[in-house]
PDB file of C-alpha atoms in Angstrom:
ATOM      1  CA  MET A   1       1.506  22.688 -19.350  1.00 83.00           C
ATOM      2  CA  LYS A   2       2.318  25.231 -16.589  1.00 90.00           C
ATOM      3  CA  ASN A   3       0.707  23.424 -13.720  1.00 90.00           C
ATOM      4  CA  PHE A   4       2.051  20.606 -13.798  1.00 87.00           C
ATOM      5  CA  VAL A   5       3.507  19.478 -10.707  1.00 88.00           C
ATOM      6  CA  GLN A   6       4.849  15.711 -10.947  1.00 87.00           C
ATOM      7  CA  PRO A   7       3.458  12.208 -12.342  1.00 87.00           C
ATOM      8  CA  GLY A   8       2.188  11.295  -8.937  1.00 86.00           C
ATOM      9  CA  ASP A   9       3.408   7.733  -8.554  1.00 93.00           C
ATOM     10  CA  THR A  10       5.835   8.756  -5.915  1.00 95.00           C
ATOM     11  CA  VAL A  11       4.933  11.810  -3.443  1.00 95.00           C
ATOM     12  CA  VAL A  12       6.581  12.609  -0.086  1.00 97.00           C
ATOM     13  CA  VAL A  13       5.117  12.471   3.238  1.00 97.00           C
ATOM     14  CA  ALA A  14       5.625  12.760   6.620  1.00 97.00           C
ATOM     15  CA  ALA A  15       6.659   8.842   8.082  1.00 97.00           C
ATOM     16  CA  PRO A  16       3.569   8.041  10.430  1.00 96.00           C
ATOM     17  CA  ALA A  17       6.354   5.798  12.440  1.00 96.00           C
ATOM     18  CA  ALA A  18       9.217   4.958  11.649  1.00 97.00           C
ATOM     19  CA  VAL A  19       9.363   3.187   8.586  1.00 97.00           C
ATOM     20  CA  ASN A  20      11.972   0.707   6.510  1.00 97.00           C
ATOM     21  CA  SER A  21      11.878   0.448   2.824  1.00 98.00           C
ATOM     22  CA  GLY A  22       9.138  -1.708   1.691  1.00 97.00           C
ATOM     23  CA  ASP A  23       6.568  -0.840   4.230  1.00 97.00           C
ATOM     24  CA  GLY A  24       3.516  -0.251   3.718  1.00 97.00           C
ATOM     25  CA  VAL A  25       2.360   3.325   4.952  1.00 97.00           C
ATOM     26  CA  VAL A  26      -0.942   4.837   5.785  1.00 95.00           C
ATOM     27  CA  VAL A  27      -0.944   8.721   5.798  1.00 95.00           C
ATOM     28  CA  GLY A  28      -4.334  10.104   5.988  1.00 93.00           C
ATOM     29  CA  ALA A  29      -6.437   8.659   2.647  1.00 93.00           C
ATOM     30  CA  ILE A  30      -2.589   7.767   0.997  1.00 95.00           C
ATOM     31  CA  PHE A  31      -1.544   4.243   0.740  1.00 96.00           C
ATOM     32  CA  GLY A  32       2.274   3.601  -0.429  1.00 97.00           C
ATOM     33  CA  VAL A  33       4.917   1.611   0.133  1.00 98.00           C
ATOM     34  CA  ALA A  34       8.240   3.128   1.497  1.00 98.00           C
ATOM     35  CA  VAL A  35      10.889   3.820  -1.015  1.00 98.00           C
ATOM     36  CA  ASN A  36      13.197   4.104   2.035  1.00 97.00           C
ATOM     37  CA  GLY A  37      13.798   4.026   5.601  1.00 98.00           C
ATOM     38  CA  ALA A  38      12.644   7.192   7.601  1.00 98.00           C
ATOM     39  CA  ALA A  39      12.586   8.052  11.167  1.00 98.00           C
ATOM     40  CA  ASN A  40       8.919   8.954  12.814  1.00 98.00           C
ATOM     41  CA  GLY A  41       7.723  12.599  11.210  1.00 97.00           C
ATOM     42  CA  ALA A  42      10.843  12.299   8.484  1.00 98.00           C
ATOM     43  CA  ASP A  43      10.033  13.319   5.213  1.00 98.00           C
ATOM     44  CA  VAL A  44       9.647   9.759   3.153  1.00 98.00           C
ATOM     45  CA  PRO A  45       8.983   8.891  -0.533  1.00 98.00           C
ATOM     46  CA  ILE A  46       6.528   6.381  -1.069  1.00 98.00           C
ATOM     47  CA  LYS A  47       5.596   4.691  -4.292  1.00 97.00           C
ATOM     48  CA  THR A  48       1.326   4.522  -4.678  1.00 96.00           C
ATOM     49  CA  MET A  49       1.166   2.820  -7.830  1.00 96.00           C
ATOM     50  CA  GLY A  50       2.800  -0.616  -8.855  1.00 96.00           C
ATOM     51  CA  VAL A  51       3.505  -3.817  -8.023  1.00 98.00           C
ATOM     52  CA  PHE A  52       4.806  -4.996  -4.891  1.00 98.00           C
ATOM     53  CA  ASP A  53       5.291  -7.533  -2.815  1.00 98.00           C
ATOM     54  CA  LEU A  54       3.861  -7.184   0.567  1.00 98.00           C
ATOM     55  CA  PRO A  55       3.549  -9.003   3.607  1.00 98.00           C
ATOM     56  CA  LYS A  56       0.073 -10.675   4.699  1.00 97.00           C
ATOM     57  CA  ALA A  57      -1.711 -12.161   7.327  1.00 95.00           C
ATOM     58  CA  GLY A  58      -1.025 -15.728   7.657  1.00 93.00           C
ATOM     59  CA  GLY A  59      -4.515 -17.695   7.021  1.00 94.00           C
ATOM     60  CA  ASP A  60      -5.418 -15.349   4.261  1.00 97.00           C
ATOM     61  CA  ALA A  61      -5.466 -16.886   0.689  1.00 98.00           C
ATOM     62  CA  PHE A  62      -5.633 -14.188  -2.405  1.00 98.00           C
ATOM     63  CA  ALA A  63      -6.983 -15.425  -6.117  1.00 98.00           C
ATOM     64  CA  VAL A  64      -5.591 -13.342  -9.022  1.00 98.00           C
ATOM     65  CA  GLY A  65      -7.850 -10.245  -9.599  1.00 98.00           C
ATOM     66  CA  ASP A  66      -9.037 -10.548  -5.837  1.00 98.00           C
ATOM     67  CA  ARG A  67      -9.152  -7.088  -3.658  1.00 97.00           C
ATOM     68  CA  VAL A  68      -6.413  -6.491  -1.260  1.00 98.00           C
ATOM     69  CA  TYR A  69      -6.897  -4.753   1.861  1.00 97.00           C
ATOM     70  CA  TRP A  70      -4.363  -3.103   4.318  1.00 97.00           C
ATOM     71  CA  SER A  71      -4.528  -3.850   8.249  1.00 96.00           C
ATOM     72  CA  ALA A  72      -2.770  -0.488   9.606  1.00 92.00           C
ATOM     73  CA  GLY A  73      -2.442  -2.121  13.283  1.00 92.00           C
ATOM     74  CA  ALA A  74      -1.003  -5.153  11.868  1.00 96.00           C
ATOM     75  CA  ASN A  75       1.044  -3.547   8.622  1.00 95.00           C
ATOM     76  CA  GLU A  76      -0.119  -6.416   6.537  1.00 97.00           C
ATOM     77  CA  CYS A  77      -2.292  -7.379   3.583  1.00 98.00           C
ATOM     78  CA  THR A  78      -5.239  -8.877   4.312  1.00 98.00           C
ATOM     79  CA  ALA A  79      -8.737 -10.405   2.504  1.00 97.00           C
ATOM     80  CA  THR A  80     -10.905  -8.926   5.241  1.00 96.00           C
ATOM     81  CA  ALA A  81     -12.606  -5.608   4.113  1.00 95.00           C
ATOM     82  CA  THR A  82     -14.453  -4.471   7.512  1.00 95.00           C
ATOM     83  CA  GLY A  83     -12.263  -1.841   9.361  1.00 95.00           C
ATOM     84  CA  ASN A  84      -9.236  -2.059   6.652  1.00 95.00           C
ATOM     85  CA  TYR A  85      -8.118   0.365   3.612  1.00 95.00           C
ATOM     86  CA  PRO A  86      -8.753  -1.217  -0.091  1.00 96.00           C
ATOM     87  CA  ILE A  87      -5.206  -1.059  -1.947  1.00 97.00           C
ATOM     88  CA  GLY A  88      -5.319  -2.640  -4.715  1.00 97.00           C
ATOM     89  CA  THR A  89      -5.998  -6.277  -6.909  1.00 98.00           C
ATOM     90  CA  ALA A  90      -3.834  -9.633  -6.105  1.00 98.00           C
ATOM     91  CA  VAL A  91      -2.208 -10.159  -9.312  1.00 98.00           C
ATOM     92  CA  ALA A  92      -0.470 -13.641  -8.262  1.00 98.00           C
ATOM     93  CA  ALA A  93      -2.152 -16.361  -6.040  1.00 98.00           C
ATOM     94  CA  ALA A  94      -1.092 -16.572  -2.643  1.00 98.00           C
ATOM     95  CA  ALA A  95      -1.959 -19.712  -0.802  1.00 97.00           C
ATOM     96  CA  GLY A  96      -3.199 -19.376   3.371  1.00 94.00           C
ATOM     97  CA  GLY A  97       0.469 -20.689   4.463  1.00 95.00           C
ATOM     98  CA  ASP A  98       2.593 -17.886   2.250  1.00 97.00           C
ATOM     99  CA  ALA A  99       4.175 -14.682   3.450  1.00 97.00           C
ATOM    100  CA  THR A 100       3.664 -12.448   0.941  1.00 98.00           C
ATOM    101  CA  VAL A 101       0.909 -11.467  -1.414  1.00 98.00           C
ATOM    102  CA  ARG A 102       1.460 -10.109  -4.992  1.00 98.00           C
ATOM    103  CA  VAL A 103      -0.846  -6.600  -5.001  1.00 98.00           C
ATOM    104  CA  ARG A 104      -1.130  -3.695  -7.934  1.00 98.00           C
ATOM    105  CA  LEU A 105      -1.685  -0.889  -5.484  1.00 97.00           C
ATOM    106  CA  ASP A 106      -4.347   0.985  -7.743  1.00 92.00           C
ATOM    107  CA  GLY A 107      -2.912   4.541  -6.490  1.00 88.00           C
ATOM    108  CA  ILE A 108      -6.400   5.989  -5.541  1.00 87.00           C
ATOM    109  CA  ALA A 109      -7.351   7.544  -1.993  1.00 84.00           C
ATOM    110  CA  THR A 110      -8.455   5.166   0.554  1.00 85.00           C
ATOM    111  CA  VAL A 111     -10.344   5.169   3.933  1.00 88.00           C
ATOM    112  CA  PRO A 112     -10.875   2.064   5.836  1.00 89.00           C
ATOM    113  CA  ALA A 113     -13.927  -0.218   4.322  1.00 82.00           C
ATOM    114  CA  ALA A 114     -17.223  -0.320   6.947  1.00 76.00           C
TER     115      ALA A 114
END
């Protein structure tokens, strides 16, 4: 196929801030996890699909199948939809005291929920 460019599970974006490998990154309507570190404005590959352990808000709990949202201001996952980016689904339970939640990114364009 002449017009195929790439699978799309990894895309290169300009880092919106300095990022480390494993950090969540939001650029426009794209959410992904940084493959490596990059300075603000530098090209950084991000994974837009896959399963990742991501930091979460301390008091939030998730059951398997719960929607997971990204708080761009806090740089962590949250169960709160309003004002946050829907990024995927919890694939393992996470209690309120857990530091991370295991998320299957759905790789779709995202905007903050109303």
